[in-house]
Coordinates of C-alpha atoms in Angstrom, one line a residue:
Chain K
M14 CA 149.7 6.0 223.2
Q15 CA 147.8 3.8 219.6
L16 CA 148.7 5.6 215.8
E17 CA 146.0 5.1 213.6
P18 CA 147.7 3.4 210.5
S19 CA 147.5 6.1 207.7
L20 CA 150.1 8.1 210.9
L21 CA 152.5 4.5 211.6
A22 CA 152.3 4.6 207.7
L23 CA 153.8 7.8 207.9
L24 CA 156.1 7.5 210.4
V25 CA 157.9 4.0 209.3
F26 CA 158.0 5.4 206.0
S27 CA 159.9 8.4 207.6
V28 CA 162.4 6.1 209.5
L29 CA 163.4 4.4 205.9
V30 CA 164.0 7.4 204.8
L31 CA 166.1 8.6 207.8
V32 CA 168.1 5.0 207.4
L33 CA 168.4 4.7 204.0
G34 CA 170.4 9.1 203.4
L35 CA 172.2 7.3 206.9
V36 CA 173.2 4.2 204.3
L37 CA 174.1 6.8 201.0
W38 CA 176.5 8.9 203.4
A39 CA 178.6 5.8 204.7
I40 CA 178.5 4.6 201.5
K41 CA 179.4 8.4 200.3
K42 CA 176.8 8.3 197.6
P43 CA 175.7 12.0 196.1
A44 CA 172.7 11.6 197.6
G45 CA 173.5 10.5 201.2
K46 CA 173.8 14.4 202.4
A47 CA 170.2 16.0 201.1
V48 CA 168.3 12.7 201.9
T49 CA 169.4 12.3 205.9
A50 CA 168.3 15.5 206.6
M51 CA 165.1 15.3 204.6
G52 CA 164.9 11.8 206.9
I53 CA 165.8 13.8 209.9
G54 CA 163.0 16.4 209.2
L55 CA 160.8 14.1 208.5
V56 CA 162.0 12.5 212.2
I57 CA 161.8 15.6 213.9
T58 CA 158.6 16.8 212.6
F59 CA 156.9 13.2 214.2
L60 CA 158.6 14.6 217.5
F61 CA 156.5 18.1 217.5
Y62 CA 153.4 16.2 216.7
F63 CA 153.6 13.2 220.0
A64 CA 154.8 16.7 222.3
F65 CA 151.5 17.5 221.0
V66 CA 149.7 14.6 221.3
A67 CA 151.2 14.4 224.7
S68 CA 149.8 17.8 225.6
G69 CA 147.0 18.2 224.6
V70 CA 146.1 21.0 222.0
Y71 CA 145.1 18.9 219.2
G72 CA 141.4 19.0 218.0
K73 CA 140.9 22.1 219.8
P74 CA 139.6 24.8 217.3
G75 CA 142.8 27.3 217.6
A76 CA 141.2 29.6 219.7
E77 CA 139.9 27.5 222.9
S78 CA 144.2 26.6 223.5
G79 CA 145.0 29.6 222.7
Y80 CA 146.2 29.9 219.0
V81 CA 149.4 28.0 220.3
L82 CA 150.1 25.6 218.0
N83 CA 149.7 28.9 215.7
I84 CA 152.5 31.0 218.1
L85 CA 154.5 28.1 218.2
G86 CA 154.8 28.0 214.4
V87 CA 156.2 31.6 214.5
M88 CA 159.0 30.3 216.5
V89 CA 159.8 28.2 215.1
L90 CA 160.2 30.3 212.4
I91 CA 162.5 33.5 214.9
V92 CA 164.7 30.7 216.5
G93 CA 164.8 28.1 213.0
A94 CA 166.3 31.7 210.9
F95 CA 168.8 32.8 213.6
V96 CA 170.2 29.2 214.2
A97 CA 170.3 29.0 210.5
I98 CA 171.6 32.0 209.5
Y99 CA 174.1 31.3 212.6
Y100 CA 175.3 28.3 211.3
I101 CA 175.6 29.8 208.0
K102 CA 178.1 32.9 209.2
K103 CA 180.0 30.4 210.8
A104 CA 180.6 27.8 207.6
R105 CA 180.6 31.2 206.3
T106 CA 183.9 32.4 209.1
L107 CA 185.4 29.3 208.4
Q108 CA 185.3 28.8 205.0
A109 CA 187.1 31.7 204.4
E110 CA 189.6 31.0 207.4
S111 CA 190.9 27.5 205.8
Chain G
M7 CA 165.7 51.9 169.5
S8 CA 168.6 50.5 170.0
G9 CA 169.0 46.5 169.9
D10 CA 168.7 45.2 173.2
Q11 CA 165.0 47.9 174.1
K12 CA 164.3 45.9 170.5
V13 CA 164.5 42.7 173.1
K14 CA 163.1 43.5 176.2
G15 CA 160.4 45.8 174.5
P16 CA 158.5 42.6 173.3
W17 CA 159.7 40.3 177.0
L18 CA 157.5 42.9 178.4
I19 CA 154.7 43.1 176.9
A20 CA 153.7 39.3 177.0
T21 CA 154.7 39.9 181.0
I22 CA 152.3 41.8 181.6
I23 CA 149.9 39.3 179.8
V24 CA 150.7 36.7 181.9
A25 CA 150.9 38.4 185.3
I26 CA 147.5 39.6 184.5
I27 CA 146.0 36.0 183.3
A28 CA 148.1 35.0 187.0
I29 CA 147.0 37.3 188.7
G30 CA 143.1 37.7 188.0
L31 CA 142.8 33.6 187.1
S32 CA 144.1 33.7 191.1
I33 CA 141.4 36.5 192.2
W34 CA 138.5 35.6 190.4
G35 CA 139.0 32.4 191.8
A36 CA 139.2 33.5 195.2
I37 CA 136.1 35.9 194.6
T38 CA 133.9 32.4 193.2
F39 CA 135.3 30.3 196.3
A40 CA 134.1 32.9 198.6
T41 CA 130.9 33.3 197.3
E42 CA 129.2 31.0 195.2
K43 CA 127.4 28.2 197.1
E44 CA 128.5 25.8 194.6
W45 CA 132.1 26.4 193.1
S46 CA 132.3 26.7 189.4
W47 CA 136.2 25.9 189.3
G48 CA 135.3 22.5 192.1
K49 CA 132.4 21.9 188.8
A50 CA 134.1 22.3 185.8
T51 CA 137.3 20.3 186.8
A52 CA 134.5 17.4 188.4
A53 CA 132.9 17.4 184.9
L54 CA 135.9 16.2 183.6
G55 CA 135.5 13.1 185.2
F56 CA 138.0 11.1 187.7
G57 CA 139.2 8.8 184.9
T58 CA 140.5 12.4 183.2
W59 CA 142.4 13.2 186.1
A60 CA 143.7 9.8 187.1
V61 CA 145.5 9.8 183.9
I62 CA 147.0 13.3 184.1
G63 CA 147.7 13.0 187.9
G64 CA 149.5 10.0 187.1
I65 CA 151.1 11.0 184.4
L66 CA 152.4 13.9 186.3
W67 CA 152.7 12.5 189.8
F68 CA 155.3 9.6 188.3
A69 CA 157.4 12.7 186.4
G70 CA 157.0 14.9 189.1
T71 CA 158.1 12.0 191.3
A72 CA 161.4 11.2 188.4
F73 CA 162.3 14.9 188.8
F74 CA 162.1 14.5 192.4
I75 CA 164.5 12.0 192.6
M76 CA 167.0 12.6 189.8
E77 CA 167.7 15.6 191.8
L78 CA 168.4 14.1 194.9
A79 CA 170.5 11.5 192.4
G80 CA 172.8 14.1 191.6
F81 CA 171.5 14.3 187.9
T82 CA 169.7 17.9 186.6
I83 CA 168.0 19.0 183.0
Y84 CA 170.9 21.6 181.4
N85 CA 170.0 23.6 178.3
R86 CA 168.0 20.7 177.8
K87 CA 170.0 17.9 178.3
L88 CA 170.2 15.1 181.2
V89 CA 173.2 16.5 182.9
R90 CA 174.9 15.3 185.9
Y91 CA 175.7 18.2 188.6
K92 CA 177.4 18.6 191.5
L93 CA 176.5 20.0 195.4
N94 CA 178.7 19.8 198.1
W95 CA 175.9 19.3 200.6
D96 CA 178.5 20.6 203.2
S97 CA 177.1 22.6 206.1
I98 CA 176.0 25.6 204.7
D99 CA 173.7 23.5 202.1
I100 CA 172.2 21.7 206.1
S101 CA 171.8 25.0 207.0
I102 CA 170.0 26.6 204.2
V103 CA 167.7 23.5 204.2
A104 CA 167.3 24.1 207.9
L105 CA 166.6 28.0 207.5
T106 CA 163.7 27.4 204.9
A107 CA 162.4 24.3 206.8
A108 CA 161.8 26.6 209.8
V109 CA 160.5 30.3 208.0
Y110 CA 158.4 28.1 205.3
G111 CA 156.8 25.6 208.1
G112 CA 156.7 27.9 210.9
A113 CA 155.0 30.7 208.2
L114 CA 152.5 28.2 207.0
A115 CA 151.3 26.7 210.9
A116 CA 151.2 30.7 212.1
T117 CA 148.4 30.7 210.5
G118 CA 147.3 26.8 210.1
G119 CA 143.3 27.8 211.6
L120 CA 142.4 28.9 208.7
T121 CA 140.9 26.4 208.0
I122 CA 139.2 25.5 204.5
I123 CA 139.4 21.4 204.0
P124 CA 139.6 19.5 207.4
G125 CA 142.9 17.6 208.0
F126 CA 144.1 18.5 204.6
T127 CA 144.2 22.2 203.8
W128 CA 144.2 25.6 205.1
I129 CA 144.4 29.2 203.5
R130 CA 148.6 29.8 202.6
P131 CA 150.4 32.8 202.5
A132 CA 152.9 31.5 203.0
N133 CA 152.8 29.4 199.7
A134 CA 154.3 32.9 198.0
L135 CA 157.9 32.2 199.7
T136 CA 158.1 28.6 197.5
P137 CA 159.3 30.4 194.2
V138 CA 161.3 32.5 195.7
F139 CA 163.2 30.0 197.8
G140 CA 163.7 27.7 194.4
I141 CA 165.3 30.6 192.4
L142 CA 167.0 31.6 195.0
F143 CA 168.5 28.3 197.3
G144 CA 167.9 26.0 194.3
I145 CA 167.3 22.3 195.4
P146 CA 168.4 23.1 198.8
G147 CA 166.1 26.0 198.8
C148 CA 163.4 23.2 197.4
L149 CA 163.5 20.2 199.3
G150 CA 163.0 22.7 202.4
T151 CA 160.2 23.9 201.4
A152 CA 159.3 19.6 201.3
I153 CA 159.9 19.9 204.8
G154 CA 158.9 22.6 205.8
N155 CA 155.3 21.7 204.5
F156 CA 155.5 18.5 206.3
L157 CA 156.6 20.3 209.6
A158 CA 153.5 23.1 209.1
D159 CA 151.5 19.9 208.5
A160 CA 152.3 18.9 211.6
F161 CA 151.2 21.9 213.7
A162 CA 148.3 22.7 211.8
G163 CA 147.1 18.6 212.7
Y164 CA 146.8 17.6 209.4
L165 CA 149.4 15.1 209.1
G166 CA 149.0 11.4 207.6
W167 CA 149.7 9.4 204.6
G168 CA 148.3 12.6 202.8
S169 CA 152.0 14.2 203.7
I170 CA 154.0 12.6 201.9
G171 CA 152.3 14.3 198.3
G172 CA 152.4 17.1 199.7
F173 CA 156.1 17.1 200.5
I174 CA 156.8 15.8 197.2
G175 CA 154.0 18.2 195.8
N176 CA 155.6 21.6 197.5
F177 CA 159.3 20.5 196.4
I178 CA 158.0 20.7 192.5
L179 CA 156.0 24.2 193.2
A180 CA 160.0 25.6 194.1
Y181 CA 161.7 23.2 191.7
I182 CA 159.2 24.3 188.7
P183 CA 160.3 28.2 189.5
Y184 CA 163.6 27.1 190.5
K185 CA 164.6 25.3 186.6
M186 CA 163.0 27.9 184.3
V187 CA 163.7 31.0 185.8
S188 CA 167.5 31.8 183.8
D189 CA 168.2 34.6 185.6
P190 CA 167.7 34.4 189.6
S191 CA 168.2 38.2 189.5
L192 CA 165.1 39.4 188.2
R193 CA 166.3 42.1 186.4
S194 CA 165.1 41.4 183.2
P195 CA 161.7 41.2 181.7
K196 CA 162.4 37.9 180.1
A197 CA 163.3 36.4 183.7
W198 CA 159.9 37.8 185.1
F199 CA 158.0 36.3 181.7
E200 CA 159.5 32.9 183.8
L201 CA 159.0 33.7 186.9
Y202 CA 154.5 34.2 186.0
V203 CA 154.8 31.0 183.7
S204 CA 156.6 28.8 186.4
I205 CA 154.2 29.7 189.3
I206 CA 151.1 28.9 187.0
I207 CA 152.7 25.2 185.6
G208 CA 154.3 24.6 189.1
S209 CA 150.3 25.5 191.0
I210 CA 148.2 23.4 189.1
W211 CA 151.6 20.8 188.9
C212 CA 151.7 20.9 192.7
S213 CA 147.7 20.4 193.4
A214 CA 147.6 17.4 190.5
Y215 CA 150.5 15.7 192.0
I216 CA 149.2 16.1 195.8
S217 CA 145.6 15.8 194.6
W218 CA 146.2 12.5 192.8
W219 CA 148.5 10.9 195.4
L220 CA 145.3 11.6 198.1
Y221 CA 143.5 9.8 195.9
V222 CA 145.0 7.1 194.8
W223 CA 145.1 6.3 198.7
G224 CA 141.5 6.6 199.0
P225 CA 138.5 4.6 199.5
Q226 CA 137.2 4.9 196.4
V227 CA 141.0 3.0 194.5
S228 CA 142.6 1.5 197.1
P229 CA 142.1 -1.7 198.8
W230 CA 144.0 -0.5 201.9
P231 CA 142.6 3.0 202.1
L232 CA 145.5 5.6 204.3
V233 CA 143.4 8.5 203.3
G234 CA 139.2 9.4 203.6
L235 CA 139.0 12.0 201.1
P236 CA 136.9 10.8 198.7
A237 CA 137.0 11.5 195.5
A238 CA 134.7 14.0 193.8
L239 CA 135.8 16.0 197.5
V240 CA 139.8 15.1 195.6
W241 CA 138.9 16.4 191.7
G242 CA 135.6 19.8 193.2
W243 CA 137.4 21.0 195.6
F244 CA 141.1 20.5 197.0
F245 CA 142.3 20.1 193.3
P246 CA 141.5 23.7 192.2
F247 CA 141.6 25.2 195.4
V248 CA 145.1 24.6 196.2
I249 CA 145.8 25.8 192.9
V250 CA 144.2 29.3 193.5
N251 CA 145.6 28.7 197.1
N252 CA 148.9 28.7 195.5
L253 CA 148.8 31.0 192.6
L254 CA 146.9 34.4 195.3
V255 CA 149.6 34.6 196.3
S256 CA 153.2 33.6 194.5
A257 CA 152.0 35.9 192.0
I258 CA 151.5 38.5 193.6
L259 CA 154.1 38.9 195.7
S260 CA 156.4 36.3 195.1
G261 CA 158.3 38.1 192.4
P262 CA 159.0 41.4 194.3
I263 CA 160.8 39.2 197.7
T264 CA 162.4 37.9 194.6
Y265 CA 163.6 40.9 193.8
I266 CA 164.3 42.0 197.0
L267 CA 166.2 39.3 198.8
Y268 CA 168.5 38.9 195.6
P269 CA 171.1 41.0 196.7
V270 CA 171.5 40.3 199.9
V271 CA 171.3 35.5 199.3
K272 CA 174.4 36.7 195.9
N273 CA 176.4 38.3 198.7
W274 CA 176.4 35.5 201.4
G275 CA 177.2 33.4 198.4
L276 CA 174.2 31.7 199.2
L277 CA 172.1 31.6 195.5
W278 CA 172.4 28.6 193.8
T279 CA 174.4 29.8 190.8
D280 CA 177.5 30.1 192.7
R281 CA 177.2 26.7 194.8
I282 CA 176.4 24.3 192.3
K283 CA 178.6 23.2 188.9
I284 CA 177.9 21.2 186.3
S285 CA 179.8 18.1 185.3
S286 CA 178.7 17.5 181.6

């Protein structure tokens, strides 16, 4: 798989953000966790991108691919929201107990 | 007439006026976009010239980037002063980032096929969520919005160097309402006035931010172009369309959604006012 320059630059940028976040976190700077969360988000996005390229769903009109990317979007919304709410509930319970 | 009513009256009138401007402008933009062969808004923005937009966009880009870095570094503007703030970035804050990113990214991706400018933008009703996330969740909500937009770019097949502009541009779209709306509950006419004004400013700022990024990395400006959109299309098409795309749904839906969600978010202890401490 060969990346075009625009995407390669973006991938390098995403990895640099993640590394910067981890370094800031390690030296206990206030921005460390936020920048790390940002970097993880960017890198996870690239994982989705590579999976879509490998599966061949890119470049096809929605109807031709069975609207698979739109359906996946809805799944990310539902699963992401449930997982995040679960962790928020769990964290609140732990904070209340401590 | 009580003193309270005297105060509320002018804010109510001002709110109605600014709401009519925001909703009217966005509907006018959408109708002309759909019906005119050569879009009058595009012709109007392009007529100002690339030089003018390069300067205006540049100022907004540098200011927007400064706000983004400043907030991540733990500084904010409070009562017109630059102050330090403390956000723990504990598991709840990180979960808020994940929640807003998943909901915004997923909702944007759901309409990913409704393309307007191939490779750059599409019809995005989920944009209505950006002011909601900013007003209720603060910086974690703004950051989640930025990540969600990036994720949606990948789902829509638009991921590229331009996505960095979209990342911070969407952060700003949530950030301006976060900083401008003084009462997140929206239980006063003043708060609604601030909401509409912030939606107009945020929509224009977000669009100018992304457009300037696409312009400077485009074929007419950059010696190493990483974005393929010509300058005429950036300022005469993309820029006004993104304003309309942001404004239309936000002006109509963001207020009611924020109003309904506020009690839930407050009860769960997720409201930004309960989670940050202004240090000095």
